[in-house]
PDB file of N, CA and C and ligand atoms in Angstrom:
ATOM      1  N   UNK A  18       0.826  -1.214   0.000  1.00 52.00           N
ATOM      2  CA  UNK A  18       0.000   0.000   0.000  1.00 52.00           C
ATOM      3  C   UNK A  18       0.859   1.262   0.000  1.00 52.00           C
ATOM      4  N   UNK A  19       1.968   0.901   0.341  1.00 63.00           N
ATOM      5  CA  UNK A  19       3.117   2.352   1.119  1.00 63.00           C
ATOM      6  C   UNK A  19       3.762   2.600  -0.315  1.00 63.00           C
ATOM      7  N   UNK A  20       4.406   1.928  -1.294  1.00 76.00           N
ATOM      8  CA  UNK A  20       5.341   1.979  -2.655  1.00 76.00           C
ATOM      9  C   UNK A  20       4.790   2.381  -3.824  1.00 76.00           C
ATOM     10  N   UNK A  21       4.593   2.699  -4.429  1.00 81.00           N
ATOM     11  CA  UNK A  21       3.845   3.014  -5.826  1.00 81.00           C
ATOM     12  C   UNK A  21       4.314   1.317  -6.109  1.00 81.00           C
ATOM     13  N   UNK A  22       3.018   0.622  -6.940  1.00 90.00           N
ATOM     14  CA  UNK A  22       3.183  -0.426  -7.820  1.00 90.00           C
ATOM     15  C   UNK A  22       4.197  -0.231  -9.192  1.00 90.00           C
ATOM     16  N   UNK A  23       4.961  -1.024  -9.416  1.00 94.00           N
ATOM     17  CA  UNK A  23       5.726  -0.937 -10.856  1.00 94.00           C
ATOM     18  C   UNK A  23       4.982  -1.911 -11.761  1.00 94.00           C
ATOM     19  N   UNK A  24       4.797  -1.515 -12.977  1.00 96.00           N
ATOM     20  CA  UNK A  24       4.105  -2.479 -13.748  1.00 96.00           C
ATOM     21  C   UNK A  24       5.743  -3.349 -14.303  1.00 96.00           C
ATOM     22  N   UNK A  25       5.079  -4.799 -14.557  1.00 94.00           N
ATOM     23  CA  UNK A  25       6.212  -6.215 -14.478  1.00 94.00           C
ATOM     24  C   UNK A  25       6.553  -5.768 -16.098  1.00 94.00           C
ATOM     25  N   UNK A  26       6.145  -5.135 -16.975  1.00 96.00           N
ATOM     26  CA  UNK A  26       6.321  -5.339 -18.560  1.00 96.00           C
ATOM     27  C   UNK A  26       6.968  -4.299 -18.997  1.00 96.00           C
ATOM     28  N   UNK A  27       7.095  -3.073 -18.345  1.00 97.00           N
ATOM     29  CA  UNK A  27       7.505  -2.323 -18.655  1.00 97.00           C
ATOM     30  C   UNK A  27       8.023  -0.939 -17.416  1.00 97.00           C
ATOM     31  N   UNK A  28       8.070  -1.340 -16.363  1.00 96.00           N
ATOM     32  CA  UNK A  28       8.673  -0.469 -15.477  1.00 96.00           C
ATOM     33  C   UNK A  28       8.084   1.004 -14.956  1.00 96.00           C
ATOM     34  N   UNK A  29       6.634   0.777 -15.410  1.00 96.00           N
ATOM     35  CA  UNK A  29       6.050   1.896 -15.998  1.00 96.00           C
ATOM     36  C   UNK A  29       5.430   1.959 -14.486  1.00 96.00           C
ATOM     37  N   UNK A  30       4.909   3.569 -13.755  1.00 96.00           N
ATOM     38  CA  UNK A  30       3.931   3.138 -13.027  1.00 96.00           C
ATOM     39  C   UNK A  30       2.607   3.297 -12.655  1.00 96.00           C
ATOM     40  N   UNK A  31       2.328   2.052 -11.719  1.00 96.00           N
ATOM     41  CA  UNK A  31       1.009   1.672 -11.897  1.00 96.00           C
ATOM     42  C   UNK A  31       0.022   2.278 -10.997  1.00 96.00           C
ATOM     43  N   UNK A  32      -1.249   2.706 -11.430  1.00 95.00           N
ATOM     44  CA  UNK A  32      -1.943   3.928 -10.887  1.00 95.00           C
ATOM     45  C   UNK A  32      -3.154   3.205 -10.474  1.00 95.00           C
ATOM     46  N   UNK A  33      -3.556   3.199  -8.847  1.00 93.00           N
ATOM     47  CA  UNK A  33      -4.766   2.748  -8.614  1.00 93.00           C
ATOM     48  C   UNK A  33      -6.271   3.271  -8.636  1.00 93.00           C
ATOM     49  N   UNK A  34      -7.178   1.988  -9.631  1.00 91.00           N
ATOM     50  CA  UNK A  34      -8.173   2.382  -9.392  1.00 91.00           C
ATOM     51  C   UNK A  34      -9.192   0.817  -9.607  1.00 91.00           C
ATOM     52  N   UNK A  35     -10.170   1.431 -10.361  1.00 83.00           N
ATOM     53  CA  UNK A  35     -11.128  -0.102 -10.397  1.00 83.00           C
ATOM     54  C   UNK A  35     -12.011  -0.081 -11.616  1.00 83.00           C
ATOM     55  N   UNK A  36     -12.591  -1.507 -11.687  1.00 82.00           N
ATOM     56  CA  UNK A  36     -13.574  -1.507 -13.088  1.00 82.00           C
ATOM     57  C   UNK A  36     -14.465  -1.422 -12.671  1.00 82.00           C
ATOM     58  N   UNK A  37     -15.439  -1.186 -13.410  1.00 79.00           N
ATOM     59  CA  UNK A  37     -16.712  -0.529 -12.532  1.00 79.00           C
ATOM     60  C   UNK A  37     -17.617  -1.441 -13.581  1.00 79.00           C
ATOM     61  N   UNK A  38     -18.886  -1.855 -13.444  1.00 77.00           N
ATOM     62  CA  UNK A  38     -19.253  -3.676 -13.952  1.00 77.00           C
ATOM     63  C   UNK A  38     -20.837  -2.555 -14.331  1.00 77.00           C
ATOM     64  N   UNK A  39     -21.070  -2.290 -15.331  1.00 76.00           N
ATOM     65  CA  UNK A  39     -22.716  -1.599 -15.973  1.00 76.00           C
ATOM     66  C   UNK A  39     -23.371  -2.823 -16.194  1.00 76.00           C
ATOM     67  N   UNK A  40     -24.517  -2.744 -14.906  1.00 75.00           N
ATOM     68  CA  UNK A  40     -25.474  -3.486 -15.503  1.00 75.00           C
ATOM     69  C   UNK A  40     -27.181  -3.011 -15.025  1.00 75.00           C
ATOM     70  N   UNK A  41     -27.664  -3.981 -14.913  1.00 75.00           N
ATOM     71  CA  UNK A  41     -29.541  -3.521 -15.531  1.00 75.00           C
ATOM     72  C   UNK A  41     -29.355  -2.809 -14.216  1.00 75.00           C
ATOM     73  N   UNK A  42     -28.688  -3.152 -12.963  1.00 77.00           N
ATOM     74  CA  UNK A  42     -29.418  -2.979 -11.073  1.00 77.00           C
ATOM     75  C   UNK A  42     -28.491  -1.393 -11.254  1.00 77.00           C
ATOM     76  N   UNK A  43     -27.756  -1.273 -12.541  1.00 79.00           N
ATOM     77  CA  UNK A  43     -26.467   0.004 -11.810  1.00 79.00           C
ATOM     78  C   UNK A  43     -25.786   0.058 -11.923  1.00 79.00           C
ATOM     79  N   UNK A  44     -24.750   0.119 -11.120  1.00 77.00           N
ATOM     80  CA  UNK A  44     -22.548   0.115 -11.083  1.00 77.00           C
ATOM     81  C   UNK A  44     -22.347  -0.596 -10.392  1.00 77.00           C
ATOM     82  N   UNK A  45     -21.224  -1.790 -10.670  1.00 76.00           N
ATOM     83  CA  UNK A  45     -20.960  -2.327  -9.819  1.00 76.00           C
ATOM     84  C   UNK A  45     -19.525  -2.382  -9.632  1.00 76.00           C
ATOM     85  N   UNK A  46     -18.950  -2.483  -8.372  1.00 77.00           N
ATOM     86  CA  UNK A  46     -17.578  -3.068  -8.920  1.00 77.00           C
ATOM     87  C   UNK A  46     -17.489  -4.471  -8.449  1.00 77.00           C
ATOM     88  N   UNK A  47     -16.332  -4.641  -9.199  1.00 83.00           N
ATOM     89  CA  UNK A  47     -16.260  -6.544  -9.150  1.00 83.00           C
ATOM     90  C   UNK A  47     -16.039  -6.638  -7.679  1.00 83.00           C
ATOM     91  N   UNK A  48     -16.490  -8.103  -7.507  1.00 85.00           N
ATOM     92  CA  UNK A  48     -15.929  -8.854  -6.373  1.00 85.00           C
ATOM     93  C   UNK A  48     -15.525  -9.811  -6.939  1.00 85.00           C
ATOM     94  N   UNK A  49     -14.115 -10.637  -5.872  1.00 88.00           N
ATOM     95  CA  UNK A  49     -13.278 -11.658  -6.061  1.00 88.00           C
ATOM     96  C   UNK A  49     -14.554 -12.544  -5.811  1.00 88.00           C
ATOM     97  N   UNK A  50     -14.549 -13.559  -5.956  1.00 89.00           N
ATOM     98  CA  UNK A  50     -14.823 -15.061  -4.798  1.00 89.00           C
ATOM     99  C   UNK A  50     -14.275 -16.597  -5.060  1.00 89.00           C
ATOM    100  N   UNK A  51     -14.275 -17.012  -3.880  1.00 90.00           N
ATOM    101  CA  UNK A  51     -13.696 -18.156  -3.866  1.00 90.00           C
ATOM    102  C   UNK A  51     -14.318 -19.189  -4.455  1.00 90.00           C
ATOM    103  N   UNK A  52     -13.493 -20.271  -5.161  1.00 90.00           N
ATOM    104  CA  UNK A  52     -14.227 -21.226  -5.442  1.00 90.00           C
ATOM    105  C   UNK A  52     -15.074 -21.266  -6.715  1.00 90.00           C
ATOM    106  N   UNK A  53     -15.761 -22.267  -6.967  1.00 88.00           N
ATOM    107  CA  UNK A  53     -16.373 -22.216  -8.344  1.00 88.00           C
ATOM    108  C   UNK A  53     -17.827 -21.465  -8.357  1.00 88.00           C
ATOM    109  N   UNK A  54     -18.455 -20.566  -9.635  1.00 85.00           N
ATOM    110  CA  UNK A  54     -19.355 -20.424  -9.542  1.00 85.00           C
ATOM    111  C   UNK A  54     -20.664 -21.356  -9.334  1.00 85.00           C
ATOM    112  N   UNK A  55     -21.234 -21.230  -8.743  1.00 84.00           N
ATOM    113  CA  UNK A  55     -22.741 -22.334  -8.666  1.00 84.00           C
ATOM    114  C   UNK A  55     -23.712 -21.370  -9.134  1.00 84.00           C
ATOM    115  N   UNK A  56     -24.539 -22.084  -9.867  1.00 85.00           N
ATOM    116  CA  UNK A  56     -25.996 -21.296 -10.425  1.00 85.00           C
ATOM    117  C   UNK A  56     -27.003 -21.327  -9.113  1.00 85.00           C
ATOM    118  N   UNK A  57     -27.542 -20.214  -8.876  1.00 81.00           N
ATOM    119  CA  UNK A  57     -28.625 -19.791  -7.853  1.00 81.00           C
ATOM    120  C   UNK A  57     -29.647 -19.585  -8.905  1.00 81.00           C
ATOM    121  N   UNK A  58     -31.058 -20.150  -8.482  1.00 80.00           N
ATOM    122  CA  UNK A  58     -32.384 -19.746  -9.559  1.00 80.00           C
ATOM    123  C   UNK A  58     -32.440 -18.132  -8.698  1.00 80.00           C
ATOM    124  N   UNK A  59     -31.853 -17.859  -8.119  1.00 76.00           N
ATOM    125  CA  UNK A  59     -32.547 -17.073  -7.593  1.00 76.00           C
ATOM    126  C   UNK A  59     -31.630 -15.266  -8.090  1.00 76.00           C
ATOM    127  N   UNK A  60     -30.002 -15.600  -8.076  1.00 72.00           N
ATOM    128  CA  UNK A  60     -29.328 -14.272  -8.097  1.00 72.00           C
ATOM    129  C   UNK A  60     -28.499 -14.597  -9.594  1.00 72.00           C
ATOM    130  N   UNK A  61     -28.807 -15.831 -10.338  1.00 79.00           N
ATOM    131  CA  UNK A  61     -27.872 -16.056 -11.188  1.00 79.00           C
ATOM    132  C   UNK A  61     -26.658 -16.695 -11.010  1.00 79.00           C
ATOM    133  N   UNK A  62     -25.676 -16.673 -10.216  1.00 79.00           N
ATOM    134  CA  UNK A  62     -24.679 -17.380  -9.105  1.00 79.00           C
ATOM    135  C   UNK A  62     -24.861 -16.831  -7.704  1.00 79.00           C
ATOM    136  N   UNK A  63     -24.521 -17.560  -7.064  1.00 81.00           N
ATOM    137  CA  UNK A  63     -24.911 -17.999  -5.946  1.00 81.00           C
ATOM    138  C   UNK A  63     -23.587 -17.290  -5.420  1.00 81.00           C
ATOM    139  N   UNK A  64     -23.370 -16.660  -4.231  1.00 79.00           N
ATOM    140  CA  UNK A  64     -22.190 -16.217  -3.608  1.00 79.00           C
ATOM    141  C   UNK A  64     -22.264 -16.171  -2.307  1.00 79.00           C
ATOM    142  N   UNK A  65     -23.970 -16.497  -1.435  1.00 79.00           N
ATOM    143  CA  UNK A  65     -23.672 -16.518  -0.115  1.00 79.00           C
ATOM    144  C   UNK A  65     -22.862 -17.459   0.707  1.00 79.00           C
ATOM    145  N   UNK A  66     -21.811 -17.014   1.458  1.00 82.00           N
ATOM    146  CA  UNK A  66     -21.341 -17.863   2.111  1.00 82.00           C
ATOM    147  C   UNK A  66     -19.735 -18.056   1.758  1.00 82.00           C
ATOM    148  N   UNK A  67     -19.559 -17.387   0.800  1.00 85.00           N
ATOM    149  CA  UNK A  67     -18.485 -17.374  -0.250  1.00 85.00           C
ATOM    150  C   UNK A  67     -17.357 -16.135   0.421  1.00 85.00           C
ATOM    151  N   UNK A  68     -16.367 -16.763   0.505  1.00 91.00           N
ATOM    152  CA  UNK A  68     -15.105 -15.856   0.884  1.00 91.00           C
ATOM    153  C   UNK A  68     -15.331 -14.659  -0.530  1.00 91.00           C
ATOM    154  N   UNK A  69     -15.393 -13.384  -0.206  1.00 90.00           N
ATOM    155  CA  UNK A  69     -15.442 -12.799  -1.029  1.00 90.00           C
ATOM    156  C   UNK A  69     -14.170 -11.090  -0.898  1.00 90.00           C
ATOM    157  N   UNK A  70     -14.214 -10.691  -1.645  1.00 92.00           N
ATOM    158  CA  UNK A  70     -13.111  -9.478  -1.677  1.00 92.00           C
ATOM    159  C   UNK A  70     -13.311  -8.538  -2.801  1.00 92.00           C
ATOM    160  N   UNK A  71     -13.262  -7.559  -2.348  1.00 89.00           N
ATOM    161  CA  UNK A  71     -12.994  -6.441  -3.728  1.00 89.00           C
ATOM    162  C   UNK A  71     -12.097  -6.245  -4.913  1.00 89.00           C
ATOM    163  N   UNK A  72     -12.110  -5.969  -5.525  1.00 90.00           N
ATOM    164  CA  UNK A  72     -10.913  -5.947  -6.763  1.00 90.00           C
ATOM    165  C   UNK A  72     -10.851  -4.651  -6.963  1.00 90.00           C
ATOM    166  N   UNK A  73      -9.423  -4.465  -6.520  1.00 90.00           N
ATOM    167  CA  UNK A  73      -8.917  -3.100  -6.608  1.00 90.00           C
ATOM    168  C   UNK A  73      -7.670  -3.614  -8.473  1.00 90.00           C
ATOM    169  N   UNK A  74      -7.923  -2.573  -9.204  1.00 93.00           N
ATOM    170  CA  UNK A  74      -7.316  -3.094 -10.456  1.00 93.00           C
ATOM    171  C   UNK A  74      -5.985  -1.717 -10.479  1.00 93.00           C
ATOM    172  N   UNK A  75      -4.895  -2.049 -10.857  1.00 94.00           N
ATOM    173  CA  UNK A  75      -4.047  -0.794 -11.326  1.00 94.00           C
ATOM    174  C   UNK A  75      -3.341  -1.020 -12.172  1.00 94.00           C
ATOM    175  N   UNK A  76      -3.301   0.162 -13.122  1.00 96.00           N
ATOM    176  CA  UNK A  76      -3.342   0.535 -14.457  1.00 96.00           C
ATOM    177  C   UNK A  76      -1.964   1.145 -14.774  1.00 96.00           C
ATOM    178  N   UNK A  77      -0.843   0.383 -15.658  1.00 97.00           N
ATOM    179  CA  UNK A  77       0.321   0.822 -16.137  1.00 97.00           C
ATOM    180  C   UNK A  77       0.133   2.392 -16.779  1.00 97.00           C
ATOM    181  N   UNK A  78       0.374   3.360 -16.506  1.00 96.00           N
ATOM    182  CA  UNK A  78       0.477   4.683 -17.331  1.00 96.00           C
ATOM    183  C   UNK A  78       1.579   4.687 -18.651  1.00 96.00           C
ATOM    184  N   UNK A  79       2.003   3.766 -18.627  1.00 97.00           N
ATOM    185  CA  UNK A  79       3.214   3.931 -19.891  1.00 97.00           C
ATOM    186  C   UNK A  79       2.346   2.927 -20.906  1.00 97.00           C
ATOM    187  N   UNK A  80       2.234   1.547 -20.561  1.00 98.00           N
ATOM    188  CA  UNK A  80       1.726   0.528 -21.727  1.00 98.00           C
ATOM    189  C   UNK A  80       0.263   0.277 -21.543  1.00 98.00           C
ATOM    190  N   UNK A  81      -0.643   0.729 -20.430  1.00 97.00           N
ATOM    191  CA  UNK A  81      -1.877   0.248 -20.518  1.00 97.00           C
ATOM    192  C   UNK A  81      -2.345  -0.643 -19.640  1.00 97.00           C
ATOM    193  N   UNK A  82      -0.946  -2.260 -19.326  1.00 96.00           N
ATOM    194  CA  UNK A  82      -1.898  -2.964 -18.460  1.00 96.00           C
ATOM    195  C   UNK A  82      -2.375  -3.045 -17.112  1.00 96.00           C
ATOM    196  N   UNK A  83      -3.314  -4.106 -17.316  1.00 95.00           N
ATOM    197  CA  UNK A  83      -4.072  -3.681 -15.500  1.00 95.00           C
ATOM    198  C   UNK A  83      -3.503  -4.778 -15.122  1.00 95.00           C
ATOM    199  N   UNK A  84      -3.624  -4.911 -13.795  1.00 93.00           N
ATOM    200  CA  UNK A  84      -3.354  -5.936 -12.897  1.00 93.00           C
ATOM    201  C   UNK A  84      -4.158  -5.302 -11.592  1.00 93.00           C
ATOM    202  N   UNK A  85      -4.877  -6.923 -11.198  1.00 93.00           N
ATOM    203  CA  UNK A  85      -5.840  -6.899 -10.496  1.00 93.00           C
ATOM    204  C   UNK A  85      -5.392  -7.450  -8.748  1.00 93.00           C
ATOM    205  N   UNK A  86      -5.987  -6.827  -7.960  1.00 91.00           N
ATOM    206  CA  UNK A  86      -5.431  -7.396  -6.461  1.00 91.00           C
ATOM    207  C   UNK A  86      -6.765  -7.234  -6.094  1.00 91.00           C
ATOM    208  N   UNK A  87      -7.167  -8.381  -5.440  1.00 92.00           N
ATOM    209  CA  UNK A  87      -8.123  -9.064  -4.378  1.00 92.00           C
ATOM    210  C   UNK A  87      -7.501  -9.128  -2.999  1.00 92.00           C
ATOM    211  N   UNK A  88      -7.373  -7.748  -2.597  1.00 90.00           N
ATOM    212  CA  UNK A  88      -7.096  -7.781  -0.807  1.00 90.00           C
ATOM    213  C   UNK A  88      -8.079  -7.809   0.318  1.00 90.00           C
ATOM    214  N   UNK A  89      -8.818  -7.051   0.308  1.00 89.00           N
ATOM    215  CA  UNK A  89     -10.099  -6.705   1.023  1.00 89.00           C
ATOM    216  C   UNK A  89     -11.104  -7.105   1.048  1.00 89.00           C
ATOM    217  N   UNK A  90     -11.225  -8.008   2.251  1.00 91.00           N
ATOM    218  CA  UNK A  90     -12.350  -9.007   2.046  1.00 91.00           C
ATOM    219  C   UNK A  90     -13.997  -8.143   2.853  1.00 91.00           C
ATOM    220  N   UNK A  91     -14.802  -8.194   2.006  1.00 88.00           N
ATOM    221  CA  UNK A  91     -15.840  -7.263   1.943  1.00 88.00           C
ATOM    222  C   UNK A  91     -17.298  -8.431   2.087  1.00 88.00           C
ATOM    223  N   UNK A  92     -18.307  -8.072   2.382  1.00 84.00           N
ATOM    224  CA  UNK A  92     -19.517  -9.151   2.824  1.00 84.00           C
ATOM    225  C   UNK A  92     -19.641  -9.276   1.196  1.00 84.00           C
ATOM    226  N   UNK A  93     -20.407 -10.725   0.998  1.00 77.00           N
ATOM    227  CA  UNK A  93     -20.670 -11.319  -0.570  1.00 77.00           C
ATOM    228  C   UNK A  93     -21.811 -10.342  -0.434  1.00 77.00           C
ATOM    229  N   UNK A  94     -22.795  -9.861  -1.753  1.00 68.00           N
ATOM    230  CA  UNK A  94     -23.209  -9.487  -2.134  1.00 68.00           C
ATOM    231  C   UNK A  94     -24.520  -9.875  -1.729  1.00 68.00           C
ATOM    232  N   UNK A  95     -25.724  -9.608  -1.530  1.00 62.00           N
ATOM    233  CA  UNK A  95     -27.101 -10.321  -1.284  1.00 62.00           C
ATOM    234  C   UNK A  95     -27.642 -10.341  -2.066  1.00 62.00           C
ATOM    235  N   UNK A  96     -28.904 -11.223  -1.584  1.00 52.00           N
ATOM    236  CA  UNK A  96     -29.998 -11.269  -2.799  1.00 52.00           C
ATOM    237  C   UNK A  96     -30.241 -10.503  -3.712  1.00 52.00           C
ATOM    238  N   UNK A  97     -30.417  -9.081  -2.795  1.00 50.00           N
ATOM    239  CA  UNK A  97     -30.775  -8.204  -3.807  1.00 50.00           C
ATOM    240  C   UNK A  97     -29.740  -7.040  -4.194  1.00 50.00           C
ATOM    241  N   UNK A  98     -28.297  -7.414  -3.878  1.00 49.00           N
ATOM    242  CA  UNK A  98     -26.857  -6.625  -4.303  1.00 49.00           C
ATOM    243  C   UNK A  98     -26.932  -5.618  -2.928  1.00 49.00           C
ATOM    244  N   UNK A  99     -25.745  -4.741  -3.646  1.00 46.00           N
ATOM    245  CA  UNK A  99     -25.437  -3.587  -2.779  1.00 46.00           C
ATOM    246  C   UNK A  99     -25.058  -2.212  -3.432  1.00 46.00           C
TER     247      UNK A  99
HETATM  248 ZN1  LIG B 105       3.655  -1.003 -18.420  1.00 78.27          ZN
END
């Protein structure tokens, strides 16, 4: 958290932020989770109960790429999101 990230491809550095997920409910940003998806009839996949975390993504300023870190483990999402 303390170093600026170096991007691995090009030395370039890497600037934090996140993807932000457009859909029908809104904005979302991603969450990590553990394990395989399971289909819920109910949310589409299923995530209660599921080790889950935020995805913080940061972005090379010289070449472009992202690289993603899942640190922060945050409550799974509910029935009806957040
Ligand atoms: Zn780069």
């Amino acid at each position: 958290m303390d170093s600026p990230k170096m991007c691995p491809d090009c030395s370039g550095v890497m600037v934090e932020g996140f993807i932000l997920d457009m859909t029908y409910g809104g904005r979302l940003v991603p969450r990590w989770l553990r394990g395989k998806p399971e289909e819920s009839i109910w949310t589409g996949v299923k995530t209660s109960g599921k080790e889950c975390r935020s995805v913080e993504s940061y972005r090379c300023e010289q070449c472009g790429l992202l690289r993603s870190y899942a640190n922060q483990e945050v409550d799974a999402p509910g029935l009806f999101g957040k």
